[in-house]
């Protein structure tokens, strides 16, 4: 099956800093989503982005499908950004089964 | 955005008992729902696909007789952990896809934390 690797595994930043999280996948995808898992375990949808670039406030994401990677940018980090960020992909059109990446644990220090 | 609920949010039970977890899509219909399992500090692993009106399909290594899935309606799927044991303790999360145009977005429930004593 498709392999999804995220980097870095852990990231500790001062409040106000910017960060870039990376997601590499081993096969072509028709679905790619970024999630933020908060400390209570809830997965919050950030982006649906199988290709192209999207922005939502301080967050933006870019997926280069031909090179099999996606990037999540967080600018002006806040303590509420802390948590685990996952990318998840589905590799076949019409197959909604998501394979999750290994995750990046982000800690924002006041 | 679409809302998916789960109940209960937390359950503690004795070894040997069965536990039922409900997953509901609150404002949309879902012919398919998915059940995931997450161990502490690990990623989510897909357990099974719940299909409305037909049998669930299980991922390799997941015991279908241990984890019973019923998709009774277009808004409800249930996962029953039968004869639970301490190794079944985990965080169980369901999801449902919502298709809008060409976007096929998965929405996740808040999860159920199961502790088996």
Short mmCIF file of C-alpha atoms in Angstrom, two decimals:
data_model
loop_
_atom_site.label_atom_id
_atom_site.label_comp_id
_atom_site.label_asym_id
_atom_site.label_seq_id
_atom_site.Cartn_x
_atom_site.Cartn_y
_atom_site.Cartn_z
CA UNK A 1 0.00 0.00 0.00
CA UNK A 2 0.87 3.64 -0.17
CA UNK A 3 3.46 4.94 2.30
CA UNK A 4 3.13 8.36 3.89
CA UNK A 5 6.01 9.94 5.78
CA UNK A 6 5.95 13.25 7.59
CA UNK A 7 8.78 15.42 8.78
CA UNK A 8 9.93 16.56 11.18
CA UNK A 9 8.45 14.16 13.75
CA UNK A 10 8.71 16.79 16.48
CA UNK A 11 8.97 20.55 16.36
CA UNK A 12 9.27 23.00 19.24
CA UNK A 13 8.94 26.69 18.44
CA UNK A 14 8.59 30.00 20.19
CA UNK A 15 5.26 31.77 19.85
CA UNK A 16 5.28 33.98 16.76
CA UNK A 17 7.62 31.77 14.74
CA UNK A 18 6.81 30.28 11.34
CA UNK A 19 7.00 26.60 10.47
CA UNK A 20 6.86 24.25 7.51
CA UNK A 21 5.65 20.68 7.83
CA UNK A 22 6.26 18.17 5.06
CA UNK A 23 4.35 15.12 3.85
CA UNK A 24 5.88 12.69 1.35
CA UNK A 25 3.83 9.93 -0.25
CA UNK A 26 4.90 6.98 -2.34
CA UNK A 27 2.23 6.86 -5.05
CA UNK A 28 -0.06 9.18 -6.98
CA UNK A 29 -3.04 10.40 -4.98
CA UNK A 30 -6.50 11.71 -5.68
CA UNK A 31 -7.18 12.83 -2.14
CA UNK A 32 -4.90 14.54 0.35
CA UNK A 33 -6.04 16.15 3.56
CA UNK A 34 -4.25 17.91 6.40
CA UNK A 35 -5.59 17.58 9.95
CA UNK A 36 -4.76 19.04 13.32
CA UNK A 37 -5.36 16.69 16.24
CA UNK A 38 -5.95 18.71 19.36
CA UNK A 39 -4.97 17.56 22.88
CA UNK A 40 -8.42 15.97 23.35
CA UNK A 41 -7.98 13.81 20.25
CA UNK A 42 -10.35 15.61 17.91
CA UNK A 43 -9.19 15.72 14.31
CA UNK A 44 -9.83 19.13 12.82
CA UNK A 45 -9.94 19.48 9.05
CA UNK A 46 -7.44 22.01 7.78
CA UNK A 47 -7.23 21.49 4.04
CA UNK A 48 -8.45 19.22 1.28
CA UNK A 49 -5.60 19.64 -1.18
CA UNK A 50 -4.76 16.84 -3.64
CA UNK A 51 -2.98 19.46 -5.76
CA UNK A 52 -2.29 23.18 -5.86
CA UNK A 53 -2.15 25.79 -3.12
CA UNK A 54 -4.70 26.97 -0.59
CA UNK A 55 -4.63 29.50 2.22
CA UNK A 56 -6.79 29.93 5.28
CA UNK A 57 -5.71 32.70 7.61
CA UNK A 58 -2.28 31.93 9.07
CA UNK A 59 -2.23 28.50 7.48
CA UNK A 60 -1.50 27.58 3.91
CA UNK A 61 -0.76 24.35 2.09
CA UNK A 62 0.81 23.34 -1.20
CA UNK A 63 0.72 19.94 -2.85
CA UNK A 64 3.01 19.09 -5.76
CA UNK A 65 1.34 15.92 -6.92
CA UNK A 66 3.88 15.13 -9.64
CA UNK A 67 6.68 15.13 -7.06
CA UNK A 68 4.56 13.40 -4.41
CA UNK A 69 4.79 15.81 -1.54
CA UNK A 70 2.72 18.36 0.31
CA UNK A 71 3.73 21.20 2.62
CA UNK A 72 1.79 22.85 5.41
CA UNK A 73 2.87 26.35 6.43
CA UNK A 74 1.97 27.89 9.76
CA UNK A 75 2.82 31.55 10.22
CA UNK A 76 2.95 33.59 13.43
CA UNK A 77 2.45 30.48 15.57
CA UNK A 78 0.19 30.64 18.61
CA UNK A 79 0.08 28.29 21.61
CA UNK A 80 -3.28 27.01 20.37
CA UNK A 81 -1.49 25.66 17.29
CA UNK A 82 0.13 23.01 19.48
CA UNK A 83 -0.86 19.42 18.76
CA UNK A 84 -0.21 16.78 16.18
CA UNK A 85 -0.53 17.49 12.47
CA UNK A 86 -1.37 14.63 10.14
CA UNK A 87 -1.57 14.40 6.41
CA UNK A 88 -3.68 11.60 4.98
CA UNK A 89 -3.99 10.38 1.42
CA UNK A 90 -6.14 8.13 -0.73
CA UNK A 91 -4.42 6.68 -3.76
CA UNK A 92 -7.25 5.50 -6.03
CA UNK A 93 -10.03 7.62 -7.49
CA UNK A 94 -13.29 6.73 -5.78
CA UNK A 95 -11.47 4.92 -2.98
CA UNK A 96 -12.18 7.00 0.07
CA UNK A 97 -9.92 5.03 2.41
CA UNK A 98 -7.36 7.37 3.87
CA UNK A 99 -3.85 6.33 4.81
CA UNK A 100 -2.45 8.53 7.54
CA UNK A 101 1.07 9.82 7.76
CA UNK A 102 3.34 9.44 10.76
CA UNK A 103 2.44 12.87 12.11
CA UNK A 104 4.35 15.96 13.30
CA UNK A 105 4.03 16.91 16.95
CA UNK A 106 4.17 20.70 17.21
CA UNK A 107 4.74 22.44 20.53
CA UNK A 108 4.49 26.23 20.69
CA UNK A 109 6.15 27.78 23.72
CA UNK A 110 4.82 31.13 25.04
CA UNK B 1 -18.48 22.09 7.91
CA UNK B 2 -20.00 18.65 8.30
CA UNK B 3 -20.38 17.24 11.82
CA UNK B 4 -19.77 13.69 12.97
CA UNK B 5 -20.54 12.65 16.53
CA UNK B 6 -19.45 9.67 18.58
CA UNK B 7 -20.86 8.19 21.73
CA UNK B 8 -19.64 7.50 24.33
CA UNK B 9 -16.58 9.72 24.50
CA UNK B 10 -15.01 7.58 27.18
CA UNK B 11 -15.72 4.12 28.51
CA UNK B 12 -14.10 1.95 31.15
CA UNK B 13 -15.13 -1.67 31.31
CA UNK B 14 -14.10 -4.98 32.80
CA UNK B 15 -12.32 -7.61 30.78
CA UNK B 16 -14.77 -9.91 29.00
CA UNK B 17 -17.55 -7.40 28.49
CA UNK B 18 -18.69 -5.98 25.16
CA UNK B 19 -18.71 -2.29 24.35
CA UNK B 20 -20.74 -0.54 21.66
CA UNK B 21 -19.59 2.74 20.10
CA UNK B 22 -21.91 4.83 17.95
CA UNK B 23 -20.90 7.10 15.08
CA UNK B 24 -23.41 9.52 13.60
CA UNK B 25 -23.26 11.95 10.72
CA UNK B 26 -25.38 14.81 12.01
CA UNK B 27 -26.06 16.96 8.97
CA UNK B 28 -25.35 14.71 6.00
CA UNK B 29 -25.88 11.16 4.88
CA UNK B 30 -23.06 8.67 4.60
CA UNK B 31 -23.37 5.35 2.80
CA UNK B 32 -19.81 4.65 3.90
CA UNK B 33 -18.12 5.31 7.22
CA UNK B 34 -14.68 4.35 8.44
CA UNK B 35 -13.38 3.14 11.79
CA UNK B 36 -9.85 3.88 12.94
CA UNK B 37 -7.80 2.94 15.96
CA UNK B 38 -5.06 5.06 17.50
CA UNK B 39 -2.57 4.00 20.14
CA UNK B 40 -0.85 6.61 22.32
CA UNK B 41 1.55 8.83 20.38
CA UNK B 42 0.90 6.85 17.19
CA UNK B 43 -0.88 7.53 13.94
CA UNK B 44 -4.37 6.44 13.00
CA UNK B 45 -4.75 2.95 11.58
CA UNK B 46 -7.80 2.07 9.49
CA UNK B 47 -9.67 -0.91 10.92
CA UNK B 48 -12.67 -1.30 8.64
CA UNK B 49 -15.04 0.29 6.17
CA UNK B 50 -18.67 0.35 7.23
CA UNK B 51 -21.14 0.04 4.34
CA UNK B 52 -24.80 0.95 4.68
CA UNK B 53 -26.96 -2.04 3.83
CA UNK B 54 -24.11 -4.49 3.39
CA UNK B 55 -21.27 -6.13 5.26
CA UNK B 56 -18.31 -4.19 6.51
CA UNK B 57 -14.92 -4.74 4.92
CA UNK B 58 -12.02 -5.21 7.29
CA UNK B 59 -8.37 -4.35 6.88
CA UNK B 60 -5.81 -7.11 7.02
CA UNK B 61 -5.17 -8.31 10.55
CA UNK B 62 -8.41 -6.95 12.02
CA UNK B 63 -10.63 -9.67 13.50
CA UNK B 64 -14.15 -9.23 12.17
CA UNK B 65 -15.64 -11.37 14.94
CA UNK B 66 -13.91 -9.22 17.53
CA UNK B 67 -14.94 -5.88 16.07
CA UNK B 68 -18.53 -6.09 14.89
CA UNK B 69 -19.71 -3.29 12.63
CA UNK B 70 -23.30 -2.45 11.77
CA UNK B 71 -24.30 0.38 9.44
CA UNK B 72 -27.98 0.53 10.25
CA UNK B 73 -28.91 3.73 8.45
CA UNK B 74 -27.43 6.47 6.30
CA UNK B 75 -26.43 8.41 9.41
CA UNK B 76 -25.42 5.72 11.92
CA UNK B 77 -22.64 3.16 12.16
CA UNK B 78 -21.82 1.16 15.28
CA UNK B 79 -18.65 -0.62 16.34
CA UNK B 80 -18.97 -3.31 19.00
CA UNK B 81 -15.82 -4.55 20.69
CA UNK B 82 -16.78 -8.04 21.80
CA UNK B 83 -15.28 -9.73 24.85
CA UNK B 84 -12.93 -6.83 25.37
CA UNK B 85 -9.47 -7.39 26.83
CA UNK B 86 -6.85 -4.95 28.08
CA UNK B 87 -5.04 -5.04 24.73
CA UNK B 88 -8.18 -3.61 23.12
CA UNK B 89 -7.73 -0.42 25.13
CA UNK B 90 -7.26 2.35 22.60
CA UNK B 91 -8.72 5.49 21.06
CA UNK B 92 -11.35 4.63 18.44
CA UNK B 93 -12.29 7.24 15.85
CA UNK B 94 -14.88 7.14 13.09
CA UNK B 95 -15.11 9.21 9.94
CA UNK B 96 -17.57 9.85 7.16
CA UNK B 97 -16.87 11.25 3.70
CA UNK B 98 -18.76 14.17 2.25
CA UNK B 99 -18.54 14.78 -1.47
CA UNK B 100 -18.99 18.35 -2.65
CA UNK B 101 -18.28 18.94 -6.31
CA UNK B 102 -15.00 17.18 -6.99
CA UNK B 103 -13.82 17.38 -3.38
CA UNK B 104 -14.17 14.22 -1.30
CA UNK B 105 -13.53 15.31 2.28
CA UNK B 106 -13.45 13.06 5.33
CA UNK B 107 -14.91 14.37 8.58
CA UNK B 108 -13.98 12.76 11.86
CA UNK B 109 -15.83 12.15 15.08
CA UNK B 110 -14.33 13.26 18.41
CA UNK B 111 -13.23 9.72 19.26
CA UNK B 112 -13.98 7.20 22.01
CA UNK B 113 -11.36 6.33 24.57
CA UNK B 114 -11.76 2.71 25.66
CA UNK B 115 -10.05 1.39 28.76
CA UNK B 116 -10.41 -2.31 29.54
CA UNK B 117 -9.45 -3.30 33.07
#
